[in-house]
PDB file of C-alpha atoms and ligand atoms in Angstrom:
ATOM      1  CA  UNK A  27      22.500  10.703  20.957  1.00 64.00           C
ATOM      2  CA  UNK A  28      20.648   7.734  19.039  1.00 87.00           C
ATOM      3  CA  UNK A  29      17.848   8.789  17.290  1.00 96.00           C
ATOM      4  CA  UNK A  30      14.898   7.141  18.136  1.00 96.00           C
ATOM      5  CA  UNK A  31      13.603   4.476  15.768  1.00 97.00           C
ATOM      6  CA  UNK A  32      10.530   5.242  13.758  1.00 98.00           C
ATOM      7  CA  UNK A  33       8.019   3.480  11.703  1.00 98.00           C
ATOM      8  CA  UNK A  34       4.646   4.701  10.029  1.00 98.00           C
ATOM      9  CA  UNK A  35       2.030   2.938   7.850  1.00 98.00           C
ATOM     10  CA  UNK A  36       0.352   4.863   5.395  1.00 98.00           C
ATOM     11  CA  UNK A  37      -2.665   2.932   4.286  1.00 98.00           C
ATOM     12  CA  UNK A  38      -3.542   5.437   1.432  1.00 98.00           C
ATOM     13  CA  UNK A  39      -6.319   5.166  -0.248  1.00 98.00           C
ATOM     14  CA  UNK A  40      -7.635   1.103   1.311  1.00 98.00           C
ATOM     15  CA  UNK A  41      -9.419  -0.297   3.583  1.00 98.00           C
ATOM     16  CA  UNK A  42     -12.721  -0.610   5.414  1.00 98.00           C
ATOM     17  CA  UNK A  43     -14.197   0.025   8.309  1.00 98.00           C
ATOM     18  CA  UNK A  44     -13.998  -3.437   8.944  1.00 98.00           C
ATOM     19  CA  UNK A  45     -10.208  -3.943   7.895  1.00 98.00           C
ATOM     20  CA  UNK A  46      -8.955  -1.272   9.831  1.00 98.00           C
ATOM     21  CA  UNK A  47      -9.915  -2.325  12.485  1.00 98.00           C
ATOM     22  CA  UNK A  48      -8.169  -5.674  11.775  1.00 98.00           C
ATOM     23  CA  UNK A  49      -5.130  -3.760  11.622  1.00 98.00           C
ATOM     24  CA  UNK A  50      -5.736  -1.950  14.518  1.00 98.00           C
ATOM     25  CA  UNK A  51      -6.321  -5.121  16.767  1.00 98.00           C
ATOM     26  CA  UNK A  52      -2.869  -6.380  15.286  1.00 98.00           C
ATOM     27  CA  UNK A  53      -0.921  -3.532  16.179  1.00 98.00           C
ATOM     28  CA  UNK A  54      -2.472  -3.466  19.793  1.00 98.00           C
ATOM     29  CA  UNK A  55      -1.423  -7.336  20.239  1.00 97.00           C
ATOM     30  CA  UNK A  56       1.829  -6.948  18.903  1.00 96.00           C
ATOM     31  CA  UNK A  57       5.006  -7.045  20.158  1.00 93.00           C
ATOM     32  CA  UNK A  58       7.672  -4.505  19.600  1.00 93.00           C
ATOM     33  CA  UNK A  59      10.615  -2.808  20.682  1.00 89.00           C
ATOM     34  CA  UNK A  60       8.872   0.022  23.060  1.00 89.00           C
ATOM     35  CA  UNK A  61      11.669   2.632  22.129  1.00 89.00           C
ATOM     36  CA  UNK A  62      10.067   2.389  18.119  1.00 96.00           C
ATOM     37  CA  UNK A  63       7.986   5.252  17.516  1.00 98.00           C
ATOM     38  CA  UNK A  64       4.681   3.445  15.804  1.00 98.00           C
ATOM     39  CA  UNK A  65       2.427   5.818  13.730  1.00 98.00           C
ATOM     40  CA  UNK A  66      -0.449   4.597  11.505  1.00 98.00           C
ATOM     41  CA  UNK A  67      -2.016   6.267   8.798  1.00 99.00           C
ATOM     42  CA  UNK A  68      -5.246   5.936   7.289  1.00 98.00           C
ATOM     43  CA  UNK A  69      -8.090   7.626   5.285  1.00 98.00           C
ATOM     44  CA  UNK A  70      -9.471  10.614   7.111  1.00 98.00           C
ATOM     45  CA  UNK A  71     -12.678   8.745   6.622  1.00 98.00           C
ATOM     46  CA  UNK A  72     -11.282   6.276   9.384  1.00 98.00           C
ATOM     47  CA  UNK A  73      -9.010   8.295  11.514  1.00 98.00           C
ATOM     48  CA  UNK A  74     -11.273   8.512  14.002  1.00 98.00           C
ATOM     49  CA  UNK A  75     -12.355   4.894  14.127  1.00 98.00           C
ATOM     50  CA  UNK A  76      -8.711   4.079  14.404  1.00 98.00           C
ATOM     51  CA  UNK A  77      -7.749   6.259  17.168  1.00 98.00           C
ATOM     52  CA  UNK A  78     -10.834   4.941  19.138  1.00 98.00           C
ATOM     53  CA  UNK A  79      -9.481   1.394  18.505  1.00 98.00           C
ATOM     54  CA  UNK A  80      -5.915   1.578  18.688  1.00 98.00           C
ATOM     55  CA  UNK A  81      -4.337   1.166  21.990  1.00 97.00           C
ATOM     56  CA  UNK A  82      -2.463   4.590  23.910  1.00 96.00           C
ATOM     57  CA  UNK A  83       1.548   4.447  22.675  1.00 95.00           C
ATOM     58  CA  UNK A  84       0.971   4.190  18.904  1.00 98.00           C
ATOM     59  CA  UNK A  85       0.210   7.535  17.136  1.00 98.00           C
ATOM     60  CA  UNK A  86      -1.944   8.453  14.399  1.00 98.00           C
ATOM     61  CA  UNK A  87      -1.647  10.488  11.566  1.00 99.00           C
ATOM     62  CA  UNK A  88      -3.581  12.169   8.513  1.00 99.00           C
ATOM     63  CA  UNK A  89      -2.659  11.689   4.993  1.00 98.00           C
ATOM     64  CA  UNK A  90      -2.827  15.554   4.525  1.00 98.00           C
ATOM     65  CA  UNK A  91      -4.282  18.624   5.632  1.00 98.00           C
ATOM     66  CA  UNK A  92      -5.089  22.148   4.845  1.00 98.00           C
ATOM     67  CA  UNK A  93      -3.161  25.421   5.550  1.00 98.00           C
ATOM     68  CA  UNK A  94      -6.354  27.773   6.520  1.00 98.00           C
ATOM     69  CA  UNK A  95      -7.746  27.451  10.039  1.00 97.00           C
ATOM     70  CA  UNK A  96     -11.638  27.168   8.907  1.00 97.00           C
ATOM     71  CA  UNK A  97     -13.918  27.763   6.555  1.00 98.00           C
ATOM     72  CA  UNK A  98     -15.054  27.472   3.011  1.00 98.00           C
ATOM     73  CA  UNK A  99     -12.574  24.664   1.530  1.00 98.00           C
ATOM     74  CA  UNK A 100     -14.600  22.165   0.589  1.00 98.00           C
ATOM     75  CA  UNK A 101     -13.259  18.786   0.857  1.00 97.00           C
ATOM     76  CA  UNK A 102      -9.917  19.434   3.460  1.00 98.00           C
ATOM     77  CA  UNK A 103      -9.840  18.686   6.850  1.00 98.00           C
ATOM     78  CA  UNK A 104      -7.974  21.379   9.430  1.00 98.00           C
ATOM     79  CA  UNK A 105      -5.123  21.498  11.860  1.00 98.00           C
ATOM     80  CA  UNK A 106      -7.658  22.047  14.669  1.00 98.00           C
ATOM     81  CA  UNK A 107     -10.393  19.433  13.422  1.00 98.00           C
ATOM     82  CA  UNK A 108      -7.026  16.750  13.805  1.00 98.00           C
ATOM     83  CA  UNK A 109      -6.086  18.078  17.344  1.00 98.00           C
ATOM     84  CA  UNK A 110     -10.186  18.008  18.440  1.00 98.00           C
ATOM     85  CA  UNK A 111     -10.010  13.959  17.507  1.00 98.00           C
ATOM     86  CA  UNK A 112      -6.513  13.456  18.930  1.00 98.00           C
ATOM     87  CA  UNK A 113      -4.300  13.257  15.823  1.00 98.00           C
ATOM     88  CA  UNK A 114      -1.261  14.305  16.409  1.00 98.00           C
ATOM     89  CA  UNK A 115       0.012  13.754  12.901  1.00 99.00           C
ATOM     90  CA  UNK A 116       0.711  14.222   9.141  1.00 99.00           C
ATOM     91  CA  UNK A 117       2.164  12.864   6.256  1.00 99.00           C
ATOM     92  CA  UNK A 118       2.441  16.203   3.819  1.00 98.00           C
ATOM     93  CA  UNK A 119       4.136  15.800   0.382  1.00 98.00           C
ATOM     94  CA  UNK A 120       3.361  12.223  -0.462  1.00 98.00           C
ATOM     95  CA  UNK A 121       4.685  12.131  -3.899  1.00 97.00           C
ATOM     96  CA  UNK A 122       1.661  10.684  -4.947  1.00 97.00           C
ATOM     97  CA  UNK A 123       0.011  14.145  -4.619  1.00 98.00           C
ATOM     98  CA  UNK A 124       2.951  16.209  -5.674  1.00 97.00           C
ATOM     99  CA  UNK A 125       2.184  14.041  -8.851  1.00 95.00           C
ATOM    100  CA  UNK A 126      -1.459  13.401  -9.414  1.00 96.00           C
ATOM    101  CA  UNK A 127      -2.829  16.048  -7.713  1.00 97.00           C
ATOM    102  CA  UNK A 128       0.151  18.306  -8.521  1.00 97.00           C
ATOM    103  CA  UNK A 129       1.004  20.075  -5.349  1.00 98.00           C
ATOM    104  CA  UNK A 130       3.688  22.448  -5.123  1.00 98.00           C
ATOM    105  CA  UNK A 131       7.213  22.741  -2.921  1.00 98.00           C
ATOM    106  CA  UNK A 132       5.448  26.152  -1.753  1.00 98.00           C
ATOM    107  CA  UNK A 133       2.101  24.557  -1.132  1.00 98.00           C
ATOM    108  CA  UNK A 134       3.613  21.508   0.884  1.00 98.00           C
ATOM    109  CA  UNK A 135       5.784  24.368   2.594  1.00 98.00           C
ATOM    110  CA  UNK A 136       3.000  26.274   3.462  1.00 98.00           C
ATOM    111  CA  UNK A 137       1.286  23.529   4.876  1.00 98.00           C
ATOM    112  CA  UNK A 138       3.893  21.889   6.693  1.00 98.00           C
ATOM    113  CA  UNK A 139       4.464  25.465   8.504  1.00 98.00           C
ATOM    114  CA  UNK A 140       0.720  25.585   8.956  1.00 98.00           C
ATOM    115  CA  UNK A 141       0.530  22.011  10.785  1.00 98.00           C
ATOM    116  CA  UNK A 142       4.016  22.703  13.119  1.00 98.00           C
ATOM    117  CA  UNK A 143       2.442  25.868  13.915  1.00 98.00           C
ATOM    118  CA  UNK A 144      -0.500  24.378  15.103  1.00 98.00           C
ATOM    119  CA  UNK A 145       1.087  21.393  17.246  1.00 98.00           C
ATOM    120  CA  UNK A 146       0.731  18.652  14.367  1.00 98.00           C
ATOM    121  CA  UNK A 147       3.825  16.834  13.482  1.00 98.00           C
ATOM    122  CA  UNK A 148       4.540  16.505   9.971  1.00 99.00           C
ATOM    123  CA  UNK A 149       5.845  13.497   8.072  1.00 99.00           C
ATOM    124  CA  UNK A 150       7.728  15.565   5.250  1.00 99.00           C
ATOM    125  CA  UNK A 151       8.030  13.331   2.138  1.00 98.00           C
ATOM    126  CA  UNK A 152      10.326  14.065  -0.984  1.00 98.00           C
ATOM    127  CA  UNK A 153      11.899  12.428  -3.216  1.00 98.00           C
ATOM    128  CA  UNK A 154      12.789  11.903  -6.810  1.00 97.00           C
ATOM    129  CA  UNK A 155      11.376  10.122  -9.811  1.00 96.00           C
ATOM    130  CA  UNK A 156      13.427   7.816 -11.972  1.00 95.00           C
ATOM    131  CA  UNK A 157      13.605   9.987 -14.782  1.00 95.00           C
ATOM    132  CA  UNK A 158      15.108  12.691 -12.060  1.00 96.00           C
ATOM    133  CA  UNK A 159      17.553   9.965 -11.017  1.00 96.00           C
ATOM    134  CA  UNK A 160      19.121   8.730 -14.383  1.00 94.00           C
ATOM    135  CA  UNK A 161      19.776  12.624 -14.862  1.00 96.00           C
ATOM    136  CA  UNK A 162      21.755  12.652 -12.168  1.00 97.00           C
ATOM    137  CA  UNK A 163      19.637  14.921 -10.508  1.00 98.00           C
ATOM    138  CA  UNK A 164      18.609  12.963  -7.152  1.00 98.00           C
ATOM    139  CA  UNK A 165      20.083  15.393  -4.290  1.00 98.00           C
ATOM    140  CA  UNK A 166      18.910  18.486  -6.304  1.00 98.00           C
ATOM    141  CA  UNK A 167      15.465  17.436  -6.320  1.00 98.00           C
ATOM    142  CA  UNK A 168      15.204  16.268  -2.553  1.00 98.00           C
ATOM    143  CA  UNK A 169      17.178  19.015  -0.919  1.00 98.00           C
ATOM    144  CA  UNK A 170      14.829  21.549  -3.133  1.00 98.00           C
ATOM    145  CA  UNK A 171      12.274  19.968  -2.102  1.00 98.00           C
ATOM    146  CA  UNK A 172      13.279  20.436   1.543  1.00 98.00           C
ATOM    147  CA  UNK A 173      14.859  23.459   0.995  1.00 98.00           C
ATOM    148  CA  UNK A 174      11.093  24.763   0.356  1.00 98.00           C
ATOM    149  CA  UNK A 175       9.947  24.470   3.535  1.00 98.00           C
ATOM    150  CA  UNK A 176      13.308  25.348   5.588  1.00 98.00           C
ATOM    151  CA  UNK A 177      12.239  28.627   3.948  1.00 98.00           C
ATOM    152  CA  UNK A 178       9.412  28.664   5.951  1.00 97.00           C
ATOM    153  CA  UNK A 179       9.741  26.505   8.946  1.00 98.00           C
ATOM    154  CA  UNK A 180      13.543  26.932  11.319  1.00 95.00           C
ATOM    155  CA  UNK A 181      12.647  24.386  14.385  1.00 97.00           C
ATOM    156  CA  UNK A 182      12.628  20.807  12.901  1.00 98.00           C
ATOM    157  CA  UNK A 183      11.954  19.395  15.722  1.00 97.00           C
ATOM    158  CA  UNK A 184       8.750  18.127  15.032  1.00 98.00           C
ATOM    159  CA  UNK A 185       9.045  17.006  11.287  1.00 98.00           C
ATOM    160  CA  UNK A 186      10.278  13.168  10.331  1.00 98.00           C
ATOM    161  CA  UNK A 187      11.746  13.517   6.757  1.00 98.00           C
ATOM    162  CA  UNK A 188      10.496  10.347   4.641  1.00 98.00           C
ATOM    163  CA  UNK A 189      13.043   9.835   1.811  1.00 98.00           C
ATOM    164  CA  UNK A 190      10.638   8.195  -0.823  1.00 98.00           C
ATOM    165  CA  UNK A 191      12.246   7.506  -4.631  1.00 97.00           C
ATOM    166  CA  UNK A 192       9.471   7.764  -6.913  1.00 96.00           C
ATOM    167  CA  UNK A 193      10.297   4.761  -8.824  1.00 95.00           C
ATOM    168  CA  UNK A 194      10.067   2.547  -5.699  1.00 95.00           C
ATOM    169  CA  UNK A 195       6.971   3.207  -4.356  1.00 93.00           C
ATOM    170  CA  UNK A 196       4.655   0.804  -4.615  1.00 89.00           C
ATOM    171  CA  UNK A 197       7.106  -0.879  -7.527  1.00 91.00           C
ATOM    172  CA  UNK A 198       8.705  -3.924  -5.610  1.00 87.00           C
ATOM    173  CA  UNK A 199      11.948  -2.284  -6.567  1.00 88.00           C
ATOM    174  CA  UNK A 200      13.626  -1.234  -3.621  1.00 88.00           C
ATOM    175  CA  UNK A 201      16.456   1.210  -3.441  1.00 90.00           C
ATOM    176  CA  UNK A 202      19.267  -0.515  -2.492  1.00 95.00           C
ATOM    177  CA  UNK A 203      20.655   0.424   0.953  1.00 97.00           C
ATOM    178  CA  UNK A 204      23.862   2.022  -0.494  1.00 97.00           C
ATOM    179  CA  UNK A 205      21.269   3.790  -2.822  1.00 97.00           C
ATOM    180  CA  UNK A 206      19.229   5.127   0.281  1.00 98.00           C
ATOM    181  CA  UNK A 207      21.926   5.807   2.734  1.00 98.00           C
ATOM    182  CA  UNK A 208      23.425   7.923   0.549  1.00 98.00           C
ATOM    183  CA  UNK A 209      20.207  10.279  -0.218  1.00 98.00           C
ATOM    184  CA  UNK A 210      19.726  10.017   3.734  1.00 98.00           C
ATOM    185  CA  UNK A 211      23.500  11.352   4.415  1.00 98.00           C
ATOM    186  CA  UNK A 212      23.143  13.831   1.781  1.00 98.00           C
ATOM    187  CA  UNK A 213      20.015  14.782   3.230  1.00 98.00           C
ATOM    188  CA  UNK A 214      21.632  15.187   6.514  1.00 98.00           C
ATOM    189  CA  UNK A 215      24.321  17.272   5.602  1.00 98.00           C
ATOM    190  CA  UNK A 216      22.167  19.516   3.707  1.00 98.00           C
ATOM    191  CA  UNK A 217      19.563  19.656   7.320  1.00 98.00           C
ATOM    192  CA  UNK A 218      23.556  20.584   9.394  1.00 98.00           C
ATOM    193  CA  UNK A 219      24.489  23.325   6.951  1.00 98.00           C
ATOM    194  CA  UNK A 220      20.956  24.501   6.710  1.00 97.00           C
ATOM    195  CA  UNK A 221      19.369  24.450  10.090  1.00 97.00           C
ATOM    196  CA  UNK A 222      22.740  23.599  11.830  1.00 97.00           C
ATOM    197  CA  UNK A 223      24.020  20.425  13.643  1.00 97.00           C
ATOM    198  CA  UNK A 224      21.938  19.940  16.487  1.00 97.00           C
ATOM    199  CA  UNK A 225      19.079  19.719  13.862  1.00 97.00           C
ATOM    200  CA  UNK A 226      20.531  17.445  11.352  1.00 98.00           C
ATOM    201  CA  UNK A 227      21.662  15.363  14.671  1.00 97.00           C
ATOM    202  CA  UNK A 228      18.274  15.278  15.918  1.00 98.00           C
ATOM    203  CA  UNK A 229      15.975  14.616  12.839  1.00 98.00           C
ATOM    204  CA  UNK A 230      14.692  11.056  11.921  1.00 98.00           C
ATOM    205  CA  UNK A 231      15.279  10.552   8.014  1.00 98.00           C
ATOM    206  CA  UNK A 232      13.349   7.390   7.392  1.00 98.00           C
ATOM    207  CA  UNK A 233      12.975   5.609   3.698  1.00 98.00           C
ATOM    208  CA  UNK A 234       9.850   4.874   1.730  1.00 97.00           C
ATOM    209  CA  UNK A 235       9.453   2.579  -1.499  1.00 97.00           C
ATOM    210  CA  UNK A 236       8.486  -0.956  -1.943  1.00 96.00           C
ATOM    211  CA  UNK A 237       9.832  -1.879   2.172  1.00 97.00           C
ATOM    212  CA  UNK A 238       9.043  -5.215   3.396  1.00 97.00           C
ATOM    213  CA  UNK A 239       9.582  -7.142   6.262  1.00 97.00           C
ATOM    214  CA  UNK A 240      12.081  -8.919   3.704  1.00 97.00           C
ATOM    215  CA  UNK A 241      14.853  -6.320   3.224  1.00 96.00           C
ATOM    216  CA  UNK A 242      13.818  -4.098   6.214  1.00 97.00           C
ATOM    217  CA  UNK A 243      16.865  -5.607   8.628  1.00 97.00           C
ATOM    218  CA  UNK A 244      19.423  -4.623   6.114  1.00 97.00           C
ATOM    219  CA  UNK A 245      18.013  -1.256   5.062  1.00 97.00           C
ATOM    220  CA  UNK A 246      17.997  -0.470   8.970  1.00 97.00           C
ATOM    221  CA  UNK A 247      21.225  -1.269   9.566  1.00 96.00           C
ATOM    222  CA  UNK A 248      22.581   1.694   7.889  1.00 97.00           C
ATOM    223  CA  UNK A 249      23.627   5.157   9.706  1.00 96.00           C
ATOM    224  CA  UNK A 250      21.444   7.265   8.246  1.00 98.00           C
ATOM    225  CA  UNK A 251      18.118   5.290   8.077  1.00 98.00           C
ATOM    226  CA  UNK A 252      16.223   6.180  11.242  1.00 98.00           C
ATOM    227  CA  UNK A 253      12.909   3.792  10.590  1.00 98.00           C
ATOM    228  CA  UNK A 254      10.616   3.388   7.501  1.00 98.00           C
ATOM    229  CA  UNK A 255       7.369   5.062   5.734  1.00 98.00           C
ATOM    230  CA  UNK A 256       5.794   1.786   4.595  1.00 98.00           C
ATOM    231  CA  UNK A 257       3.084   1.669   2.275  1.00 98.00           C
ATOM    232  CA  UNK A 258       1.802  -1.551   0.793  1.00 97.00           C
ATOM    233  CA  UNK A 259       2.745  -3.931   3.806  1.00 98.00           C
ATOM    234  CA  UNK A 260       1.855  -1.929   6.654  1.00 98.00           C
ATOM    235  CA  UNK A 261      -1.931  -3.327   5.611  1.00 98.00           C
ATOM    236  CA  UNK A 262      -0.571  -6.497   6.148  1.00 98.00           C
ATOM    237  CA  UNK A 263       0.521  -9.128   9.105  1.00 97.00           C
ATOM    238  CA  UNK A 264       4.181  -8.459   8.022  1.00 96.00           C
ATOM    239  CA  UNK A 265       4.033  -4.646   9.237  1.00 98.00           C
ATOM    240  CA  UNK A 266       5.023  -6.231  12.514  1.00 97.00           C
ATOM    241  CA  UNK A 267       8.111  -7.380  11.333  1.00 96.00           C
ATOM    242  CA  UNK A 268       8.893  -3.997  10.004  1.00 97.00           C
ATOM    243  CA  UNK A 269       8.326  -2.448  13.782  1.00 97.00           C
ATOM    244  CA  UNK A 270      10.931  -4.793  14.585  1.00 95.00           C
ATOM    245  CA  UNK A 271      13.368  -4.223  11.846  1.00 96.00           C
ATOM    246  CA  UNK A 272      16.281  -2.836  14.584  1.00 89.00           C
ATOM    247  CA  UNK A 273      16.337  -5.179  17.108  1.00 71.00           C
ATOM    248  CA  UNK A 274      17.078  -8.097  15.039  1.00 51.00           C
TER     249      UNK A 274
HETATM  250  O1  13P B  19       4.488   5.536  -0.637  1.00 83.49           O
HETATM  251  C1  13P B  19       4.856   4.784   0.252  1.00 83.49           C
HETATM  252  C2  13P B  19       4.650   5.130   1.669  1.00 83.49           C
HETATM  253  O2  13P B  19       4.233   6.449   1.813  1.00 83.49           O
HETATM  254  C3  13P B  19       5.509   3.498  -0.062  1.00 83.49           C
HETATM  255  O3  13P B  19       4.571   2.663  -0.622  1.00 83.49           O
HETATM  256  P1  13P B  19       4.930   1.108  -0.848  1.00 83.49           P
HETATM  257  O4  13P B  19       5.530   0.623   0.460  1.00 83.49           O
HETATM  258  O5  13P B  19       3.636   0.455  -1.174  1.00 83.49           O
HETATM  259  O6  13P B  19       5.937   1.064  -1.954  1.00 83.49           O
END
């Protein structure tokens, strides 16, 4: 059974109310392959601005949220308070906040079980810095890094696994596709021995780090790459290209 191609845009910490919606209008007058699962990302400031723009078909997702249902947490947004402005998703474990704001596996695992719980899918990213790599330590970091939350959380169904390398995001130094298809397969074995082969069958693994709508076609082509978590260019007229990245 193919898996079905998906792409999301994580804006991080840009944009206006004004850009946004820029984006938005691009995304609802372009063209792409209907079967590509489209979901955009950007501050929680603006996630309700950009569901209210952005036409039915293309999802949106949060950049993080918390593992309590309510109350006194000052600052984080909750599972519920998503669901009440029709947001259907997050990204959780952006490296970026496993490494400035130094969140945990357990903490990412916690609230990865917290969002699936609730309904909320989760775009579950790991990867491993370049230090990490050049020790030979790539798979051991990821699959740890997963393994943390298939501790907590047995139906995948509802996670996308975003294979980011540290050292590519945000770089301009892509992994090369032999580079990433081989942390996706490794990944995948890991998800069939783990959570058995229906799951590691059914779960998108898609790549994040420095993706453009330059070497998109080529990373796409491999087996194991089931779409793309694009940073820098999904702000840009090119992220179109990248939502098109199979068909070509
Ligand atoms: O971190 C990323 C997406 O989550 C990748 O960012 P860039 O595409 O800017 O390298």
């Amino acid at each position: 059974m193919a898996r079905q191609f998906f792409v999301g845009g994580n804006f991080k910490m840009n944009g206006t109310i004004q850009s946004i919606k820029e984006i938005v209008q691009r995304l609802n007058d372009a063209k792409f392959d209907p079967n590509t699962e489209v979901v955009i990302s950007p501050p929680s400031l603006y996630l309700l601005i950009t569901r209210e723009h952005l036409r039915s078909g293309i999802e949106v997702a949060a950049q993080n949220v918390f593992d309590k249902p309510n109350g006194a947490f000052t600052g984080e947004i909750s599972v519920d308070q998503l669901k009440d402005s029709n947001i259907t998703w997050t990204i959780l474990g952006h490296s970026e906040r496993r490494v400035i704001l130094q969140e945990t596996d357990q903490f990412i695992a916690s609230k990865t079980k917290f969002a699936l719980d609730g309904g909320i899918g989760v775009i579950l990213c790991v990867g491993e810095t370049l230090e990490q790599r050049e020790a030979g330590k790539t798979n051991e970091v990821v699959l740890s890094q997963l393994k943390a939350v298939a501790d907590q959380v047995k139906d995948w169904s509802k996670i996308v696994v975003a294979y980011e390398p540290v050292w590519a995001i945000g770089t301009g130094k892509v992994a090369t596709t032999e580079q990433a298809q081989a942390v996706h397969a490794a990944i995948r074995e890991w998800l069939s021995k783990e959570l058995g082969g229906e799951t590691a069958e059914k779960t998108r693994i898609i790549y994040g780090g420095s993706v453009s709508e330059k070497n998109c076609k080529e990373l796409a082509k491999e087996k194991d790459i089931d779409g793309f978590l694009v940073g820098g260019a999904s702000l840009k007229p090119a992220f179109v290209d990248i939502l098109n990245a199979k068909q070509a």
